GROMACS .gro file of C-alpha atoms in nm:
model
  149
    1MET     CA    1   1.614   3.085   0.796
    2THR     CA    2   1.297   3.110   0.588
    3ASP     CA    3   0.971   2.952   0.698
    4LEU     CA    4   1.008   2.683   0.433
    5GLU     CA    5   1.363   2.598   0.547
    6PHE     CA    6   1.242   2.583   0.908
    7LEU     CA    7   0.958   2.347   0.817
    8LYS     CA    8   1.189   2.121   0.618
    9SER     CA    9   1.431   2.112   0.910
   10PHE     CA   10   1.149   2.046   1.156
   11PHE     CA   11   1.008   1.759   0.951
   12ARG     CA   12   1.351   1.598   0.920
   13ARG     CA   13   1.404   1.610   1.296
   14SER     CA   14   1.051   1.537   1.412
   15ARG     CA   15   0.908   1.193   1.462
   16PHE     CA   16   0.743   1.066   1.149
   17SER     CA   17   0.369   1.025   1.182
   18SER     CA   18   0.294   0.664   1.109
   19LEU     CA   19  -0.080   0.725   1.101
   20TYR     CA   20  -0.255   0.750   0.769
   21LEU     CA   21  -0.307   1.112   0.673
   22TRP     CA   22  -0.581   1.246   0.448
   23SER     CA   23  -0.312   1.308   0.187
   24ASP     CA   24  -0.217   0.937   0.195
   25ALA     CA   25  -0.577   0.856   0.101
   26TRP     CA   26  -0.561   1.127  -0.170
   27ILE     CA   27  -0.257   0.965  -0.330
   28LEU     CA   28  -0.399   0.611  -0.299
   29THR     CA   29  -0.726   0.730  -0.455
   30ALA     CA   30  -0.531   0.884  -0.745
   31LEU     CA   31  -0.356   0.548  -0.790
   32LEU     CA   32  -0.681   0.352  -0.777
   33LEU     CA   33  -0.832   0.567  -1.052
   34GLN     CA   34  -0.568   0.446  -1.296
   35ASP     CA   35  -0.655   0.168  -1.540
   36ARG     CA   36  -0.296   0.059  -1.589
   37ASN     CA   37  -0.023  -0.099  -1.382
   38PRO     CA   38   0.257   0.014  -1.362
   39ILE     CA   39   0.151   0.373  -1.308
   40PRO     CA   40   0.387   0.660  -1.395
   41LEU     CA   41   0.425   0.942  -1.143
   42GLY     CA   42   0.281   1.195  -1.388
   43ALA     CA   43  -0.048   1.004  -1.410
   44VAL     CA   44  -0.075   1.003  -1.030
   45ILE     CA   45  -0.007   1.378  -1.009
   46PHE     CA   46  -0.269   1.450  -1.278
   47ALA     CA   47  -0.528   1.231  -1.105
   48ALA     CA   48  -0.450   1.394  -0.768
   49ASP     CA   49  -0.493   1.738  -0.927
   50TRP     CA   50  -0.823   1.630  -1.085
   51LEU     CA   51  -0.950   1.498  -0.749
   52ASN     CA   52  -0.850   1.790  -0.527
   53HIS     CA   53  -0.759   2.076  -0.765
   54ALA     CA   54  -0.410   2.084  -0.617
   55ILE     CA   55  -0.068   1.936  -0.685
   56PRO     CA   56   0.054   1.723  -0.395
   57THR     CA   57   0.375   1.835  -0.231
   58PRO     CA   58   0.681   1.609  -0.230
   59TYR     CA   59   0.623   1.548   0.143
   60GLU     CA   60   0.262   1.437   0.077
   61VAL     CA   61   0.371   1.206  -0.205
   62ASN     CA   62   0.665   1.064  -0.011
   63HIS     CA   63   0.466   1.019   0.312
   64ALA     CA   64   0.198   0.829   0.123
   65LEU     CA   65   0.444   0.613  -0.066
   66THR     CA   66   0.640   0.535   0.251
   67LEU     CA   67   0.335   0.409   0.439
   68LEU     CA   68   0.160   0.248   0.144
   69SER     CA   69   0.469   0.057   0.035
   70ALA     CA   70   0.564  -0.046   0.391
   71ASN     CA   71   0.214  -0.183   0.438
   72GLY     CA   72   0.201  -0.382   0.116
   73PHE     CA   73  -0.029  -0.165  -0.095
   74LEU     CA   74   0.224  -0.073  -0.365
   75THR     CA   75   0.576  -0.120  -0.492
   76LEU     CA   76   0.802   0.071  -0.729
   77ASP     CA   77   0.957  -0.088  -1.036
   78ALA     CA   78   1.308  -0.023  -1.167
   79ASN     CA   79   1.182   0.280  -1.364
   80ARG     CA   80   1.021   0.427  -1.050
   81ASN     CA   81   0.670   0.357  -1.176
   82LEU     CA   82   0.416   0.262  -0.910
   83LEU     CA   83   0.258  -0.081  -0.901
   84LEU     CA   84  -0.058  -0.144  -0.699
   85THR     CA   85  -0.073  -0.477  -0.522
   86ASP     CA   86  -0.381  -0.695  -0.492
   87ARG     CA   87  -0.408  -0.574  -0.133
   88ALA     CA   88  -0.463  -0.215  -0.257
   89LYS     CA   89  -0.713  -0.318  -0.525
   90VAL     CA   90  -0.949  -0.437  -0.249
   91PHE     CA   91  -1.021  -0.068  -0.183
   92LYS     CA   92  -1.201  -0.047  -0.520
   93ASN     CA   93  -1.522  -0.166  -0.354
   94ASP     CA   94  -1.886  -0.057  -0.402
   95SER     CA   95  -1.848   0.242  -0.168
   96PHE     CA   96  -1.548   0.364  -0.366
   97LEU     CA   97  -1.712   0.307  -0.704
   98LYS     CA   98  -2.039   0.481  -0.602
   99ALA     CA   99  -1.874   0.785  -0.442
  100ARG     CA  100  -1.833   1.107  -0.639
  101HIS     CA  101  -1.474   1.194  -0.725
  102PHE     CA  102  -1.380   1.408  -0.421
  103ASN     CA  103  -1.574   1.181  -0.181
  104LYS     CA  104  -1.367   0.884  -0.301
  105ILE     CA  105  -1.078   1.021  -0.096
  106ASP     CA  106  -1.287   1.015   0.222
  107VAL     CA  107  -1.401   0.660   0.148
  108ILE     CA  108  -1.038   0.549   0.113
  109HIS     CA  109  -0.930   0.742   0.423
  110LYS     CA  110  -1.197   0.569   0.635
  111GLU     CA  111  -1.090   0.231   0.497
  112LEU     CA  112  -0.724   0.303   0.571
  113MET     CA  113  -0.804   0.408   0.926
  114LEU     CA  114  -0.959   0.064   0.986
  115ASN     CA  115  -0.616  -0.088   0.914
  116PRO     CA  116  -0.353   0.080   1.135
  117PRO     CA  117  -0.024   0.099   0.944
  118LEU     CA  118   0.301  -0.067   1.035
  119SER     CA  119   0.523   0.191   1.196
  120CYS     CA  120   0.791   0.364   0.990
  121LEU     CA  121   1.082   0.557   1.138
  122SER     CA  122   1.104   0.822   0.869
  123VAL     CA  123   0.966   0.937   0.535
  124ASN     CA  124   1.160   0.794   0.241
  125GLU     CA  125   1.236   1.037  -0.039
  126PHE     CA  126   1.103   0.859  -0.344
  127PHE     CA  127   1.048   1.178  -0.546
  128THR     CA  128   1.171   1.539  -0.527
  129GLN     CA  129   0.988   1.858  -0.626
  130ASP     CA  130   1.172   1.849  -0.958
  131ASP     CA  131   1.068   1.486  -1.015
  132ILE     CA  132   0.704   1.581  -0.961
  133LYS     CA  133   0.730   1.887  -1.187
  134HIS     CA  134   0.902   1.694  -1.469
  135ALA     CA  135   0.667   1.396  -1.443
  136ARG     CA  136   0.366   1.625  -1.465
  137GLU     CA  137   0.509   1.813  -1.765
  138GLU     CA  138   0.601   1.489  -1.945
  139PHE     CA  139   0.257   1.341  -1.881
  140ALA     CA  140   0.090   1.659  -2.013
  141ARG     CA  141   0.304   1.642  -2.331
  142GLU     CA  142   0.211   1.275  -2.382
  143ARG     CA  143  -0.160   1.352  -2.335
  144ARG     CA  144  -0.145   1.641  -2.585
  145SER     CA  145   0.028   1.419  -2.842
  146GLY     CA  146  -0.226   1.140  -2.792
  147GLY     CA  147   0.019   0.903  -2.621
  148GLN     CA  148  -0.194   0.862  -2.306
  149SER     CA  149  -0.565   0.826  -2.254
   0.00000   0.00000   0.00000
């Protein structure tokens, strides 16, 4: 068994952390930076990369979406685009707007920690590694062709 297989197996068997992680704030920050609703996955991945110079893993994306959706901050539409609720938009406050890009994540994380999440039994698999890869590639193609701003 490889290390990656072991970790996947461990995460499936272990109790899901229902506390907000830094990566949950990272994903929510990437969502809040978008000027449109619904938000395609590719736009979230690009924003997350811009914020942290890294592509979030499927576990980070799915953990965030599980907690954020269970706690009323977002929903998914029939096309699996993300929709921020009014409850999430409250995070776009003065502290968020004044913070530099990387610091925005810390502002959101502190705000999330003030609101303990409803407990979830497990991480839902909204998106796979292939979904993330294809969404990122499609978004990049659209940006190059002028289809996205």
